[in-house]
Coordinates of C-alpha atoms and ligand atoms in Angstrom, one line a residue:
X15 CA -48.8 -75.5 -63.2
X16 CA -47.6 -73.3 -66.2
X17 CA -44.7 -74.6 -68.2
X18 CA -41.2 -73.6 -66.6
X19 CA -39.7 -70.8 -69.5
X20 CA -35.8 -72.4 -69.9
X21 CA -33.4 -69.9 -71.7
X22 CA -30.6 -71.6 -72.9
X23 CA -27.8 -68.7 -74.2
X24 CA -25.3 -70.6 -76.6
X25 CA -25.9 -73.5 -78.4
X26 CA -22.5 -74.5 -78.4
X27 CA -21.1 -78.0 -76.7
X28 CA -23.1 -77.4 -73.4
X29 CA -25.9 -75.1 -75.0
X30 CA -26.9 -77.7 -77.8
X31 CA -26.3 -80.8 -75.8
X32 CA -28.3 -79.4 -72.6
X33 CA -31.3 -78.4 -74.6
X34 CA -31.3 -82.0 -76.6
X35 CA -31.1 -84.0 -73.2
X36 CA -34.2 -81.1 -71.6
X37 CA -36.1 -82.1 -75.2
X38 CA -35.8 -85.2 -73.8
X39 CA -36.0 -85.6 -70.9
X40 CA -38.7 -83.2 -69.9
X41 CA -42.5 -83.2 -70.8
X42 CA -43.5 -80.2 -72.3
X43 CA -46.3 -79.5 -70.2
X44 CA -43.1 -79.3 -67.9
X45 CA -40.9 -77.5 -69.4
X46 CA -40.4 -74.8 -72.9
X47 CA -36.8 -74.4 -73.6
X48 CA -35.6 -71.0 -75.5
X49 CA -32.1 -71.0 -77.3
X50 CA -30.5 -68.2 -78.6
X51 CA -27.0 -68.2 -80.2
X52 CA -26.2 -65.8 -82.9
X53 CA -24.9 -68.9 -85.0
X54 CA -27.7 -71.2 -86.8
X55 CA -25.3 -73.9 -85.9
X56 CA -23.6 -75.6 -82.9
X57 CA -19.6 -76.0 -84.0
X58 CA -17.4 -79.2 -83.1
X59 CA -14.6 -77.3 -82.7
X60 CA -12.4 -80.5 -82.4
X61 CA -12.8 -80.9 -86.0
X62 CA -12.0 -77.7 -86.8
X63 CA -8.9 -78.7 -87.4
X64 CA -9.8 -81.5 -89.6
X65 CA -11.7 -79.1 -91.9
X66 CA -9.4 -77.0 -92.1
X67 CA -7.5 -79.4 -93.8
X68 CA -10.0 -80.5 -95.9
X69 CA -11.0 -84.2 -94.3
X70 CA -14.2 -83.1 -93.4
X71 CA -17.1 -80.9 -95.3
X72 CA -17.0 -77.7 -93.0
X73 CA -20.6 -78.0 -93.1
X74 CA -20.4 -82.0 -91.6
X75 CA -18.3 -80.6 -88.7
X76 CA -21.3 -78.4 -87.7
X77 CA -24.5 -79.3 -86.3
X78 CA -27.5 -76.8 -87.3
X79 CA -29.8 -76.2 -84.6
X80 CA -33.1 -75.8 -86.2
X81 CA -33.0 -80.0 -87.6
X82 CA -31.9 -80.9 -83.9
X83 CA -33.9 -78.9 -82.0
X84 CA -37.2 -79.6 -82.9
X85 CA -38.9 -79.0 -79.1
X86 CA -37.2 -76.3 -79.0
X87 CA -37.4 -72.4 -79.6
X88 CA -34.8 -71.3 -81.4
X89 CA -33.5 -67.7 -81.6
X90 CA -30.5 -66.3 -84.2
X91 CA -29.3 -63.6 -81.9
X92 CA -26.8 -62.5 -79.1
X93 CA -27.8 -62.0 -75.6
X94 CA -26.5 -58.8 -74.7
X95 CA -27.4 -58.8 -71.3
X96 CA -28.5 -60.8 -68.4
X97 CA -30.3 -59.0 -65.6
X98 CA -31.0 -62.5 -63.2
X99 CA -32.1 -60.3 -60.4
X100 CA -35.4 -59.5 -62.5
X101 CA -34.8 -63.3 -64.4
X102 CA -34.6 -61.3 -67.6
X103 CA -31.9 -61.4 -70.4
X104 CA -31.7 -58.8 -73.1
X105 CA -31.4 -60.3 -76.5
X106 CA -30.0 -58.3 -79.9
X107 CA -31.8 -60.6 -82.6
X108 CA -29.9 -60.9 -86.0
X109 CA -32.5 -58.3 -87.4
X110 CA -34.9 -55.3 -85.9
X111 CA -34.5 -54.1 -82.3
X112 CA -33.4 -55.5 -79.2
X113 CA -36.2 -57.3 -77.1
X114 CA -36.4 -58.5 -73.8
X115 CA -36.7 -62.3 -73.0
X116 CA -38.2 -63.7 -69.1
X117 CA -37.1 -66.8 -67.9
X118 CA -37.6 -68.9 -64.9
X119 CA -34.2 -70.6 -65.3
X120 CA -31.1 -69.7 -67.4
X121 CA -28.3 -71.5 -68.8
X122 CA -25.6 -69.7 -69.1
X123 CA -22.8 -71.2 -72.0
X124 CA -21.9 -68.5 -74.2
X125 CA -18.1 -70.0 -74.4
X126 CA -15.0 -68.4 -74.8
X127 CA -13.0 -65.9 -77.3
X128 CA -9.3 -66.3 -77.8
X129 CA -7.3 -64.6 -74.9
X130 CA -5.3 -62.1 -77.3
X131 CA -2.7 -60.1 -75.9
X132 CA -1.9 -56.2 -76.7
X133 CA 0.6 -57.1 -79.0
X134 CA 1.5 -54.8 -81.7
X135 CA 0.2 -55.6 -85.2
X136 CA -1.7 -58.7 -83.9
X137 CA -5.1 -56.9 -84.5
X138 CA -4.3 -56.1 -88.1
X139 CA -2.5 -59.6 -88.7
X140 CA -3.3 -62.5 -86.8
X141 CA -6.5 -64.7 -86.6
X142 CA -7.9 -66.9 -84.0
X143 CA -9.0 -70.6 -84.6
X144 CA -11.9 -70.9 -82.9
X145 CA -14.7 -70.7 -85.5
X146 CA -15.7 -72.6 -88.5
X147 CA -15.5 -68.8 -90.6
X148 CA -11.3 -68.8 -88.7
X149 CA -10.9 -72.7 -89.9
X150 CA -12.3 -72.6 -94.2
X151 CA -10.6 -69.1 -94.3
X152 CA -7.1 -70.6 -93.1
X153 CA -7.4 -73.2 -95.4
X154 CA -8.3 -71.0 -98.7
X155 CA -5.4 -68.3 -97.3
X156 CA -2.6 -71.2 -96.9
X157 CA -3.7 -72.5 -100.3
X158 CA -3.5 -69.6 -101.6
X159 CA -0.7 -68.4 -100.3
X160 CA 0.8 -71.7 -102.3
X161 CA -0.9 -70.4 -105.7
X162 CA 0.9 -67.0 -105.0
X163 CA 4.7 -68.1 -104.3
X164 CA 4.1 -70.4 -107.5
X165 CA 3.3 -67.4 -109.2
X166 CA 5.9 -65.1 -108.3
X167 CA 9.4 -64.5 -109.1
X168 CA 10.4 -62.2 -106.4
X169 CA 11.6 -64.6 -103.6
X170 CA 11.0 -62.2 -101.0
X171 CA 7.0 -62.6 -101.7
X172 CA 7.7 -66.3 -102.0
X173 CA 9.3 -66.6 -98.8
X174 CA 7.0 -64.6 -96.7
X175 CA 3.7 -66.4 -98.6
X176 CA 5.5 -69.7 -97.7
X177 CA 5.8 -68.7 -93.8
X178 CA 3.4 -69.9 -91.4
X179 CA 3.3 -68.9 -88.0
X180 CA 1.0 -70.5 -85.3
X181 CA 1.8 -69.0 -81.4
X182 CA 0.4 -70.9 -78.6
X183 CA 1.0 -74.7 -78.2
X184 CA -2.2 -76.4 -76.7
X185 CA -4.7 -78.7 -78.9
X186 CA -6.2 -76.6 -81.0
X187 CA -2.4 -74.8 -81.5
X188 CA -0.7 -78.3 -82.5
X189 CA -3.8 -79.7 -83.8
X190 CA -4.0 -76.5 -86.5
X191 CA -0.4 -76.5 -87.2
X192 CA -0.2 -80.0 -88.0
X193 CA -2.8 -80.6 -89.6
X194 CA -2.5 -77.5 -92.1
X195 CA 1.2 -78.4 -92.9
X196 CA 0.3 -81.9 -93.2
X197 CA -2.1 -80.5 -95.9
X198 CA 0.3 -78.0 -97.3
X199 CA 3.0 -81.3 -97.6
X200 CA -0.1 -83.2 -99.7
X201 CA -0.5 -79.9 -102.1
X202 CA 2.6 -79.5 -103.0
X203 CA 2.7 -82.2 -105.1
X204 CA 1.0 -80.8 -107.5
X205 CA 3.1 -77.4 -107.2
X206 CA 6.4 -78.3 -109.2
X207 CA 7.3 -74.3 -108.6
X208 CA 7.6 -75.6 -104.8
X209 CA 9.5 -77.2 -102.8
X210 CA 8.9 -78.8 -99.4
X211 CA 11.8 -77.3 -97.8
X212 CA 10.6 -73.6 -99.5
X213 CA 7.9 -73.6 -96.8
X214 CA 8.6 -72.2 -93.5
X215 CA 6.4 -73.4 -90.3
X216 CA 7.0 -71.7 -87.0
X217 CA 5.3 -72.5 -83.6
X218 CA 5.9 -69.9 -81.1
X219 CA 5.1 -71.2 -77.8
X220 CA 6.0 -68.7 -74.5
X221 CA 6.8 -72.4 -71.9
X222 CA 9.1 -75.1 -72.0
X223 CA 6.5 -77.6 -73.7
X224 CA 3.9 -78.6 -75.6
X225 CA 0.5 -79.7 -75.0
X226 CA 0.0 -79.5 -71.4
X227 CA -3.1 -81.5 -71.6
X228 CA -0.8 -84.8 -71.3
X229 CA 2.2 -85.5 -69.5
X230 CA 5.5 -83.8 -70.3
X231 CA 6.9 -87.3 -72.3
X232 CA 4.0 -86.8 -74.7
X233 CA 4.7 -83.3 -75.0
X234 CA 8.1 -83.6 -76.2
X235 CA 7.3 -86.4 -78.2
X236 CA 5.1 -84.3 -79.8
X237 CA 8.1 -81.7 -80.6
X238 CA 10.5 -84.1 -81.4
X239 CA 8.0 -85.7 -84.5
X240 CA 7.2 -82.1 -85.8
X241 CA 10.9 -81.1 -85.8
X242 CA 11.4 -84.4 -87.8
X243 CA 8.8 -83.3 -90.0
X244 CA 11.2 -79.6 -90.5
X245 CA 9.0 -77.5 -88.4
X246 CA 10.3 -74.6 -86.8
X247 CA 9.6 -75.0 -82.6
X248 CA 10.7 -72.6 -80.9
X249 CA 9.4 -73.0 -77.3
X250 CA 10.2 -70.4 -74.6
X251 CA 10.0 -68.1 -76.9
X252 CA 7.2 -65.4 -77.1
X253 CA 5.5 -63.3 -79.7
X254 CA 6.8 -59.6 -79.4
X255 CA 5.0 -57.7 -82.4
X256 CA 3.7 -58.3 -85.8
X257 CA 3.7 -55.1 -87.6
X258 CA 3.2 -55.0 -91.5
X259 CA 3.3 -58.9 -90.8
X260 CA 7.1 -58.8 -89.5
X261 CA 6.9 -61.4 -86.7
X262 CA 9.3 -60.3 -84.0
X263 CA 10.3 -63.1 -81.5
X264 CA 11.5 -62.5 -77.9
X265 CA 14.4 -64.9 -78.9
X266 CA 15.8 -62.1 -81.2
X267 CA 14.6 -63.5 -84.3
X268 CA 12.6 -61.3 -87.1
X269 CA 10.9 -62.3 -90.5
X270 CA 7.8 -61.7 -92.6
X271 CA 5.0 -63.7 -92.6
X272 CA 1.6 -63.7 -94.3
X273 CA 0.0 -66.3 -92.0
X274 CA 0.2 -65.5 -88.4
X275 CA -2.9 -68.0 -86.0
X276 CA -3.3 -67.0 -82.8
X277 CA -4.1 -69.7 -80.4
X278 CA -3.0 -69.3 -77.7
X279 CA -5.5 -69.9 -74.9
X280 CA -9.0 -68.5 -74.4
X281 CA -11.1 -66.5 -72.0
X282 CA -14.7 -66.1 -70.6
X283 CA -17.3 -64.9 -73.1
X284 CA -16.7 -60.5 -72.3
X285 CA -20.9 -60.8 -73.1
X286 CA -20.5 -62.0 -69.3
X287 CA -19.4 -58.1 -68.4
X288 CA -22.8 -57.1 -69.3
X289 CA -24.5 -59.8 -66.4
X290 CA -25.1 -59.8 -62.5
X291 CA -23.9 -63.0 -62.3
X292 CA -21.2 -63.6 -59.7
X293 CA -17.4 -64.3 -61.6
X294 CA -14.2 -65.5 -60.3
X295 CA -10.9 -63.5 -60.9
X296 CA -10.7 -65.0 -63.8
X297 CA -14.3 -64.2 -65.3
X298 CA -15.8 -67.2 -65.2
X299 CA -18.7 -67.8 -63.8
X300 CA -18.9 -69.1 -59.9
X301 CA -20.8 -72.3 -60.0
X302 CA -21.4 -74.8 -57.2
X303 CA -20.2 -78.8 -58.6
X304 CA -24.2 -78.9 -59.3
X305 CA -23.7 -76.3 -61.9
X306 CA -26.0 -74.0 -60.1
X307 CA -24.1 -70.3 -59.8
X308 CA -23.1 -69.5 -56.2
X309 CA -22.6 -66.1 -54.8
X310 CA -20.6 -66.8 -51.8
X311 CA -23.0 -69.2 -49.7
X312 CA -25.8 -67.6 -52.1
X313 CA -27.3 -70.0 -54.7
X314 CA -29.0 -68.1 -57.0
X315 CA -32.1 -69.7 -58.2
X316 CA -32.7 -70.8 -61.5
X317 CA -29.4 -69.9 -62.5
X318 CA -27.1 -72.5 -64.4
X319 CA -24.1 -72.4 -66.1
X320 CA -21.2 -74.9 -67.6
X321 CA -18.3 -75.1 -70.1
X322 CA -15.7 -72.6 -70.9
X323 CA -17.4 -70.0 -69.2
X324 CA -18.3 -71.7 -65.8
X325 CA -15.8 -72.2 -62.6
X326 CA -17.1 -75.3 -61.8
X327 CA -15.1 -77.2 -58.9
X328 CA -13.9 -80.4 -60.4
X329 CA -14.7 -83.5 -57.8
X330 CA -12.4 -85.8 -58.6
X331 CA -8.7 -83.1 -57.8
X332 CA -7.7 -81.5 -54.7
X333 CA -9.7 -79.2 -53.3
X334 CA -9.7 -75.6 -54.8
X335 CA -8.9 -77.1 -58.7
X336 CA -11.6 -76.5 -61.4
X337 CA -13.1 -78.3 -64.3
X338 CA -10.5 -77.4 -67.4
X339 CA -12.1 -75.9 -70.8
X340 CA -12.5 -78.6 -72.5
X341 CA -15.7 -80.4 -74.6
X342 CA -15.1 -83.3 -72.7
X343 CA -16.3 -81.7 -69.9
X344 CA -18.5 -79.7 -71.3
X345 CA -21.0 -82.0 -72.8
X346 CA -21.0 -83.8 -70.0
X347 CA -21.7 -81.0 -67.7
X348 CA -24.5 -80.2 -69.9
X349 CA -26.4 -83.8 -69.3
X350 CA -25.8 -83.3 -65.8
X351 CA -27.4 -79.7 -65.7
X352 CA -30.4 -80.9 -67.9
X353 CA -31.1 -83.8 -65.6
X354 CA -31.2 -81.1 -62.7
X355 CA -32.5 -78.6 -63.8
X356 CA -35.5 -81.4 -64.2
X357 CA -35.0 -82.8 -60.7
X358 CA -35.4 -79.1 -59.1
X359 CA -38.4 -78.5 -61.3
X360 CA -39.9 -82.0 -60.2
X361 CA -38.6 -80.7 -56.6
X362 CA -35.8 -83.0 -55.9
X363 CA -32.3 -82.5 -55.2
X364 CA -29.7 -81.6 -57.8
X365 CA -26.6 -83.9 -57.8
X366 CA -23.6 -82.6 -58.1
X367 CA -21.3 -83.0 -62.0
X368 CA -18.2 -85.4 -61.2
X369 CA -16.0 -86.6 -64.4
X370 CA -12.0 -87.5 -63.9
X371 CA -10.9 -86.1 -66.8
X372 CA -10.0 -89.1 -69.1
X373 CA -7.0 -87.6 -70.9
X374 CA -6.5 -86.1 -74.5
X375 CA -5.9 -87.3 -78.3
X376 CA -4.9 -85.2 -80.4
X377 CA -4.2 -85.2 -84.2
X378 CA -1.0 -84.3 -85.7
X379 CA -2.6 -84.8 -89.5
X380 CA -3.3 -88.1 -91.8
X381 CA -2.0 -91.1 -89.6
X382 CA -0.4 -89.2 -86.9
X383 CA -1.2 -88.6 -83.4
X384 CA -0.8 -88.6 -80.0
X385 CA -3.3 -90.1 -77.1
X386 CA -3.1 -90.4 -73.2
X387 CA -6.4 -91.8 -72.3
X388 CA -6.8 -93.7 -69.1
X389 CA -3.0 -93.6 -68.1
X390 CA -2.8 -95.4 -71.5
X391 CA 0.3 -93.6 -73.9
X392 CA -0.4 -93.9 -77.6
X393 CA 1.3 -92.3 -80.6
X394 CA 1.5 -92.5 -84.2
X395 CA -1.7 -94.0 -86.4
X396 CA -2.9 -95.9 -83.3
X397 CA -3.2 -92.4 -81.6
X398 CA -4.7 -90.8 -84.8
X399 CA -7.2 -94.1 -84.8
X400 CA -8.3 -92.8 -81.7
X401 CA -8.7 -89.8 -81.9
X402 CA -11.3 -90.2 -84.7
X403 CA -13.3 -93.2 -83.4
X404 CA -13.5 -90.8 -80.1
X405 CA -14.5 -87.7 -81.9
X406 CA -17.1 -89.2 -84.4
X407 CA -18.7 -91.1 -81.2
X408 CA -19.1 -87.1 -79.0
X409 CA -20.2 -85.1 -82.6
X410 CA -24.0 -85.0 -82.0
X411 CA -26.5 -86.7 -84.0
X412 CA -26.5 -90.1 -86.5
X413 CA -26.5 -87.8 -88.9
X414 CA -23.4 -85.9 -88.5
X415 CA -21.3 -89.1 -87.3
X416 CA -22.5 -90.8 -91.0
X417 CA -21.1 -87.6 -93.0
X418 CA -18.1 -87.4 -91.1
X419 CA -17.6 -91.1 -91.9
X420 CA -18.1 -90.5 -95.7
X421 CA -15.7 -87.8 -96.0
X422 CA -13.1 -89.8 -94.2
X423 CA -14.0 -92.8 -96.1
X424 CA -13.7 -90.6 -99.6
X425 CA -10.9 -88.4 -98.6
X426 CA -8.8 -92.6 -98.0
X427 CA -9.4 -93.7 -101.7
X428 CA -9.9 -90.4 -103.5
X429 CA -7.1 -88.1 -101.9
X430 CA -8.7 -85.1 -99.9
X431 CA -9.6 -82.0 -102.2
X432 CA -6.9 -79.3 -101.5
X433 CA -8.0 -76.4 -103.9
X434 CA -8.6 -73.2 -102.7
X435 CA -12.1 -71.3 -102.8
X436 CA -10.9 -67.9 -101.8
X437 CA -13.2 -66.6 -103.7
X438 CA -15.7 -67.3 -101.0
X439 CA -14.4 -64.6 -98.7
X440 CA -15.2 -61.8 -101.7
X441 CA -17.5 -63.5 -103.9
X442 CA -19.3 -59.8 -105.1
X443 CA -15.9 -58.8 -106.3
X444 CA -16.5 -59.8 -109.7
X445 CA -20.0 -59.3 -110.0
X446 CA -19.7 -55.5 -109.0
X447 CA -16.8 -55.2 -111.7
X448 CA -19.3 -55.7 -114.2
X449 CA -22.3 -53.9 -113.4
X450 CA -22.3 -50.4 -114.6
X451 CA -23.1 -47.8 -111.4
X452 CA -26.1 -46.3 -112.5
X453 CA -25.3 -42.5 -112.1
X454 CA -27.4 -40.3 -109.0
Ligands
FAD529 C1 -9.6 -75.9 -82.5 C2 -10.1 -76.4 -81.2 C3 -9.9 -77.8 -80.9 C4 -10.4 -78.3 -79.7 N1 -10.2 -79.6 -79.5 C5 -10.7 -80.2 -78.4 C6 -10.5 -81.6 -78.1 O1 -9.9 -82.3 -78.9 N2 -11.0 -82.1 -76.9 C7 -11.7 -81.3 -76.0 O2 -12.1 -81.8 -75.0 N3 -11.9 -80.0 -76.2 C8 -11.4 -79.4 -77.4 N4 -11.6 -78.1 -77.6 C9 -12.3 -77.2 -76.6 C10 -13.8 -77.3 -76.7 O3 -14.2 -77.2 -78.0 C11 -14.4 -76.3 -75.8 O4 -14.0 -76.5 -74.5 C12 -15.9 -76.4 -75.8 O5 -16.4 -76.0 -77.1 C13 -16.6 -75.5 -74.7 O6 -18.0 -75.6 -74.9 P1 -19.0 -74.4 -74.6 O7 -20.4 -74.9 -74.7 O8 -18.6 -73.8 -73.2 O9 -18.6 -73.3 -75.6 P2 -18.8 -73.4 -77.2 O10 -18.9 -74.8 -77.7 O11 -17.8 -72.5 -77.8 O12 -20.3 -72.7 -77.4 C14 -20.6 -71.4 -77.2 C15 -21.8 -71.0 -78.0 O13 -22.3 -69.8 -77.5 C16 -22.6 -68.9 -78.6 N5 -22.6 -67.5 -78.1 C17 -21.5 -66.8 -77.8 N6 -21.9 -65.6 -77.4 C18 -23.2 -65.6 -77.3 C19 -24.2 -64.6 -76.9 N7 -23.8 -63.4 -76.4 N8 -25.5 -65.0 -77.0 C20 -25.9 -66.2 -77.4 N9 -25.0 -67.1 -77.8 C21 -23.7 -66.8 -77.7 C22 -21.6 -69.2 -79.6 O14 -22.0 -68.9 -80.9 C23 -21.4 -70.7 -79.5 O15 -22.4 -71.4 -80.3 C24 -11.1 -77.5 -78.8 C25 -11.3 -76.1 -79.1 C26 -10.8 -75.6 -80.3 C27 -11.0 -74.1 -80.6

């Protein structure tokens, strides 16, 4: 029998993690897995936060696919389309022309993008936190945003460099905010211009609470230690327009702002427009609990998807609820669709992906945090505790778990580095400054 062609499209939590388990799992006189993700790396995004604010190395918080992946293909491109009628995607690699890619089975984990809204001046203004790029730039802009109100003496500059405004309160929302003023809090030391109370942070979140991952007392215990901390919450409150970097708030209130993250929620990968794959009314893929895509009754064969994506049913709620976005899921779902996409190859039965979701921790910066895992409440270092001894256990590989270790280990008795390297974003600037244009 000729080796079964695998296409995995996205190395992300489910990508990466299904094609490790299939390396594993399944011989390769079985099997040859294909990935293709744009990225050369799979990113943890629950460290983003945490290098945004300079705990970890951005590069320990990523995972680079060609060292993991040895059994596998890899290819640094986009799949722009996905015929599965003829079991053929279209991939745009990062160089030369499009090419065409057949496949007996396909996983389909291309993610999510932040949900924006058509909110004037967001384009122009905002930025999403979804990417290692969003996370290092965040942290060089709010750095520098403290070099320039040091610098100035015009205290309208000052006070719009010093304003900070995140909109959307889930994880990654709280998780940013926190963790970037915790960092901003820590710099400041070393800015005698400044003042703590100079800066300005603002989360604009359109409900009545926080972090709906965990029950409403965990929530508002969340609120209540940022507002001790002098953030601005202002919850029922939405983001009307952003023009020139004005923030306007439904709640009436207006002021400039040179930092506006937008995090509020994500949707389906649009790449998924350009498929025949059956979607719900949300765009996410239809997908039976054994991660297989369904068309009404149809299963379509060879067909797989998972993670932020994927409408998977979730097994353990009432009927009709579905598997939240989350990497907890995810990489779990991803083991599960490995091991059947083996069993269907070996010609047994797939079982079907069943995980209570356990609950959520959440950092609120350096020894401060929030869990509700197994029923069980905790806040405050014991929380923050947790949520690192989880996180370091789910970031793939020995390798990455050891780094992460050292940088927390070094960031404890050294201080964490909070310099900014903006130059990064423009580093030709200077270069082209110097270097005559040669006339013609
Ligand atoms: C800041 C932040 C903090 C978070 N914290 C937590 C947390 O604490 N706990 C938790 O459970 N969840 C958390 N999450 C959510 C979690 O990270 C996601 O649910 C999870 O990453 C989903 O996995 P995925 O594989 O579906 O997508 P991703 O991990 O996003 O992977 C998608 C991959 O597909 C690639 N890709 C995209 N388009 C294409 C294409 N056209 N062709 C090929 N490849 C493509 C991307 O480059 C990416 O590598 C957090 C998310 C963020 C943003």
């Amino acid at each position: 029998m000729k080796p079964q062609r695998i296409l995995v499209v996205g190395a992300g939590h489910v990508g990466l993690y299904a094609a490790l388990r299939l390396s594993d799992k399944v011989r390769r006189r079985e099997a040859e897995v294909t990935v293709v993700d744009p990225q050369p790396h799979m990113t943890y995004q629950p460290f983003l936060p945490e290098a945004a604010a300079g705990n970890i190395s951005p590069r320990h918080s990523v995972v680079p696919l060609r060292r993991e992946l040895r059994r596998c293909r890899i290819v640094s491109g986009a799949v722009t389309r996905i015929e599965h009628a003829r079991k053929v995607a279209t991939v745009q690699p990062i160089i030369g022309p499009a090419r065409e890619i057949e496949y007996d089975h396909i996983v389909v984990a291309p993610g999510s993008v932040s949900r924006t809204l058509p909110i004037p001046g967001l384009r122009e203004h905002g930025i999403g936190f979804k990417t290692i790029g969003e996370a290092i730039y965040l942290r060089n802009h709010v750095l520098d945003r403290l070099d320039v109100a040091a610098a100035t003496r015009d205290t309208e500059t000052r006070r719009r460099a010093l304003t900070f405004v995140f909109v959307g309160g889930g994880y990654a929302g709280i998780e940013a905010l926190a963790e970037m003023e915790d960092m901003a809090r820590d710099a400041l030391k070393y800015y005698p211009e400044l003042e703590q109370g100079d800066m300005h942070w603002v989360l604009v979140e359109a409900t009545q609470r926080v972090l709906p991952e965990v029950d409403r007392d965990m929530g508002a215990y969340t609120v209540k230690q940022l507002i001790k901390r002098g953030l601005d919450i202002r919850l029922d409150t939405r983001l009307e327009s952003c023009v020139d970097g004005v923030v306007k708030l439904s709640d009436g209130d207006s002021f400039p702002a040179d930092t506006i993250v937008w995090t509020a929620g994500v949707k389906p990968s649009p790449m998924l427009d350009h498929t025949d794959l059956p979607r719900d009314p949300r765009s996410r893929i239809t997908c039976l609990p054994t991660l297989q895509v369904v068309d009404g009754d149809r299963v379509l064969d060879g067909a797989w998807s998972a993670g932020d994506c994927a409408a998977v049913p979730d097994l353990t709620g009432p009927p009709g609820t579905y598997c939240s976005p989350s990497a907890q899921h995810a990489v779990r779902q991803a083991v599960r669709l490995a091991d059947n996409i083996r069993d269907v190859i070996r010609g047994k039965a797939p079982t079907p992906y069943k995980h209570k979701h356990v609950g959520s921790v959440a950092s609120l910066g350096l020894h401060k945090g929030v869990a509700q895992v197994y029923g069980i409440k905790l806040t405050g270092p014991l929380a923050w505790f947790m949520h690192r001894t989880y996180h370091v256990s789910r970031i793939p590989s020995f390798n990455r778990k050891v780094r992460v270790v050292i940088d927390w280990t070094l960031a404890f008795f050294l201080k964490r580095e909070v310099v900014a390297l903006g130059q990064l974003h423009d580093p030709r600037e200077e270069f082209t400054e110097v270097t005559p244009k040669v006339p013609g």
